[in-house]
GROMACS .gro file of C-alpha atoms in nm:
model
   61
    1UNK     CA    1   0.000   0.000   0.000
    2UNK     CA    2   0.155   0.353  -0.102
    3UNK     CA    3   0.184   0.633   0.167
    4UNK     CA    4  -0.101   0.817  -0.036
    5UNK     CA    5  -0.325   0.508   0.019
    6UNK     CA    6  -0.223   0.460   0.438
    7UNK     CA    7  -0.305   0.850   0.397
    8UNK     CA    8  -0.638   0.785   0.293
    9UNK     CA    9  -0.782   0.489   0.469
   10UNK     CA   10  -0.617   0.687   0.823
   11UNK     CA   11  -0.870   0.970   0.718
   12UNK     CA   12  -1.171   0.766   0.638
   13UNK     CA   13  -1.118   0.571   0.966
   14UNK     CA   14  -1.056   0.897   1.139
   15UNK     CA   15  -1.345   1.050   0.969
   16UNK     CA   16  -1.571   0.766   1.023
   17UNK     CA   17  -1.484   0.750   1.407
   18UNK     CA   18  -1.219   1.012   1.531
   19UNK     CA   19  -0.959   0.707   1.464
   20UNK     CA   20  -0.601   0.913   1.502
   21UNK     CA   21  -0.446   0.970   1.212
   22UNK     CA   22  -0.203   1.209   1.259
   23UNK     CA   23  -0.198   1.599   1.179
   24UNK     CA   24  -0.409   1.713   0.870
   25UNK     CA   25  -0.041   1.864   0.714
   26UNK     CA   26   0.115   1.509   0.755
   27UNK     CA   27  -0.192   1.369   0.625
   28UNK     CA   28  -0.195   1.608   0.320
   29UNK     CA   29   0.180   1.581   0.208
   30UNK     CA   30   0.141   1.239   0.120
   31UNK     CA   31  -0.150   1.257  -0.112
   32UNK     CA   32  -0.127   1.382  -0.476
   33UNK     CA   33  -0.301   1.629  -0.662
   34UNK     CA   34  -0.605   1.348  -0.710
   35UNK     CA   35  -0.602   1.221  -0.379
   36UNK     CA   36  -0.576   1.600  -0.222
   37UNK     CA   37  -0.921   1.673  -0.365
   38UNK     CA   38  -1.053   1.299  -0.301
   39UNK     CA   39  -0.943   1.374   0.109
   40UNK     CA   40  -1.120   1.728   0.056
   41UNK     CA   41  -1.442   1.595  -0.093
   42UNK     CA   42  -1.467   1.338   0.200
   43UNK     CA   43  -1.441   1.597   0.453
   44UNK     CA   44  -1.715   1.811   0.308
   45UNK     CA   45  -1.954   1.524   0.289
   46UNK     CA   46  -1.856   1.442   0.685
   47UNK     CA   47  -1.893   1.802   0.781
   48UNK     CA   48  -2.212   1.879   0.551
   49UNK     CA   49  -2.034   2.140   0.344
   50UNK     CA   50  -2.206   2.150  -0.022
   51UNK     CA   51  -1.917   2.389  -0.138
   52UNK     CA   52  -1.587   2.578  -0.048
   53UNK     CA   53  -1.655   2.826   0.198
   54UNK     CA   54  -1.993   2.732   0.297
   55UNK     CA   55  -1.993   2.823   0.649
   56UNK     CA   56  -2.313   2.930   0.674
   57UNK     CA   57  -2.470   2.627   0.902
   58UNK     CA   58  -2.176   2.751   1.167
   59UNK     CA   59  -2.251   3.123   1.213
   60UNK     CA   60  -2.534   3.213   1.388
   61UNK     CA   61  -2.860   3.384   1.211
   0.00000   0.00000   0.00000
């Protein structure tokens, strides 16, 4: 398994159930360019974010 890959399943496992995986800069300089936006994507869809800088469900109305 590449570092990229380890990279990956650490976040899904941590994103699944706060598995520790490290910081998210030693996560992110082993990825690519594909796997840098596959890591972002599955953090929106855990968080709820439809787009970049959605914050809107996190500030107050």
């Amino acid at each position: 398994m590449t570092s990229g890959s380890r990279a990956l399943v650490g976040l899904a496992f941590n994103l699944y159930n706060n598995y520790e995986c490290g910081t998210i800069v030693d996560l992110f300089a082993n990825l690519d360019e594909r796997n840098r936006q596959m890591a972002v994507e599955a953090i929106k869809i855990r968080f709820g974010v439809e787009e970049a800088g959605d914050f809107s469900r996190y500030t107050k109305e």
